[in-house]
Short mmCIF file of C-alpha atoms in Angstrom, two decimals:
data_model
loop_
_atom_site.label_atom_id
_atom_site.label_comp_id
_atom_site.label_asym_id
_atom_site.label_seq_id
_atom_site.Cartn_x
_atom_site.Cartn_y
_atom_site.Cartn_z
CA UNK A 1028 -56.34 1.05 -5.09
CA UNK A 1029 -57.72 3.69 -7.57
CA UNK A 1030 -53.96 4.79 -8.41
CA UNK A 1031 -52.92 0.62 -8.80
CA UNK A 1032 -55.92 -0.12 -11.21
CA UNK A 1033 -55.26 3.42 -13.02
CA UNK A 1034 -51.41 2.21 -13.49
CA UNK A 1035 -52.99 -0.80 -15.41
CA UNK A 1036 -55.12 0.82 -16.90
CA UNK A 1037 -52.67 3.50 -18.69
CA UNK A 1038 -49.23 1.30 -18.71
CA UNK A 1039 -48.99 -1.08 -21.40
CA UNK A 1040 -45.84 -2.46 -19.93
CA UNK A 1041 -47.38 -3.10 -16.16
CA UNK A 1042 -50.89 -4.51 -17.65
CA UNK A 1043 -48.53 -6.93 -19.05
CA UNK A 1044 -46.95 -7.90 -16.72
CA UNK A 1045 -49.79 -7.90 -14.12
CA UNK A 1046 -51.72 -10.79 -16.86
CA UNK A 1047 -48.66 -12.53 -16.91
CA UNK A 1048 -48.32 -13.02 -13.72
CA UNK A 1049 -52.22 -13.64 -13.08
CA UNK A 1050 -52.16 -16.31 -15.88
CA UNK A 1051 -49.32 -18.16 -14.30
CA UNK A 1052 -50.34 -18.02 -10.90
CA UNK A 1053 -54.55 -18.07 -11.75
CA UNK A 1054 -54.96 -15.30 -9.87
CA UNK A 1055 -57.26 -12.47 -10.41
CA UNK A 1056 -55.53 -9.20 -11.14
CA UNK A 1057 -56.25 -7.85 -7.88
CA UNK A 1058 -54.71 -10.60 -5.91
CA UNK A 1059 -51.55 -10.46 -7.91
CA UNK A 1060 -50.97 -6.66 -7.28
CA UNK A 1061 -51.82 -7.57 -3.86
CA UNK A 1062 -49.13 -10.64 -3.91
CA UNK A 1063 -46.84 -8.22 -4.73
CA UNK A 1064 -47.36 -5.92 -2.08
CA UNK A 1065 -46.66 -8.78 0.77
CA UNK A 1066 -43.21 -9.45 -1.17
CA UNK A 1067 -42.41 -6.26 -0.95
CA UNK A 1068 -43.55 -5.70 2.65
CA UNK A 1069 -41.23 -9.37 2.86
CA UNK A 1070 -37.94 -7.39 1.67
CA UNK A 1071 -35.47 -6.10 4.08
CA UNK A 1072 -35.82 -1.97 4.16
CA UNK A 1073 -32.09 -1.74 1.97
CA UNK A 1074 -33.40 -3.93 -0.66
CA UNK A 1075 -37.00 -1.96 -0.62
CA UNK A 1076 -35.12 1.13 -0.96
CA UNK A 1077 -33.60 0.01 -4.06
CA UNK A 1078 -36.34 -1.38 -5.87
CA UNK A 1079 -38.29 1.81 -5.00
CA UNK A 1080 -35.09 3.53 -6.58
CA UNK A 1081 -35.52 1.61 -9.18
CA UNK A 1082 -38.89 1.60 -10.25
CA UNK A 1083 -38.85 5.32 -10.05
CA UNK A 1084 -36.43 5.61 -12.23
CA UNK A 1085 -38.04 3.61 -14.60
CA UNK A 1086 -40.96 5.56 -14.27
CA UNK A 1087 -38.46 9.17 -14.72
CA UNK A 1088 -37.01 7.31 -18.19
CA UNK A 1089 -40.65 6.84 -19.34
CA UNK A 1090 -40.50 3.23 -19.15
CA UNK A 1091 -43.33 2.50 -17.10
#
């Protein structure tokens, strides 16, 4: 959890998005990151692949 609340803490873009997403739910922070993880764990193992794929290659463009 140290490496999710350090993402926050240093990425504009996913400290963002983690608000928005606790605002519109009213959820704390915590329990959205933790929402997310049971959709992901919810996704098929092709579609998980990708969105890995593509999150790290958001993260290799800078963009997270």
């Amino acid at each position: 959890m140290a490496r999710a609340s350090t993402a926050i803490g240093v990425s504009p873009i996913i400290k963002d998005i983690v608000q928005k997403q606790a605002l519109s739910t009213r959820l704390t922070l915590k329990e959205v990151i933790f929402m997310g993880m049971l959709a992901i764990e919810q996704l098929d193992e092709q579609s998980r692949q990708e969105l890995a794929d593509k999150v790290h290659k958001m993260q290799v463009d800078g963009e997270i």
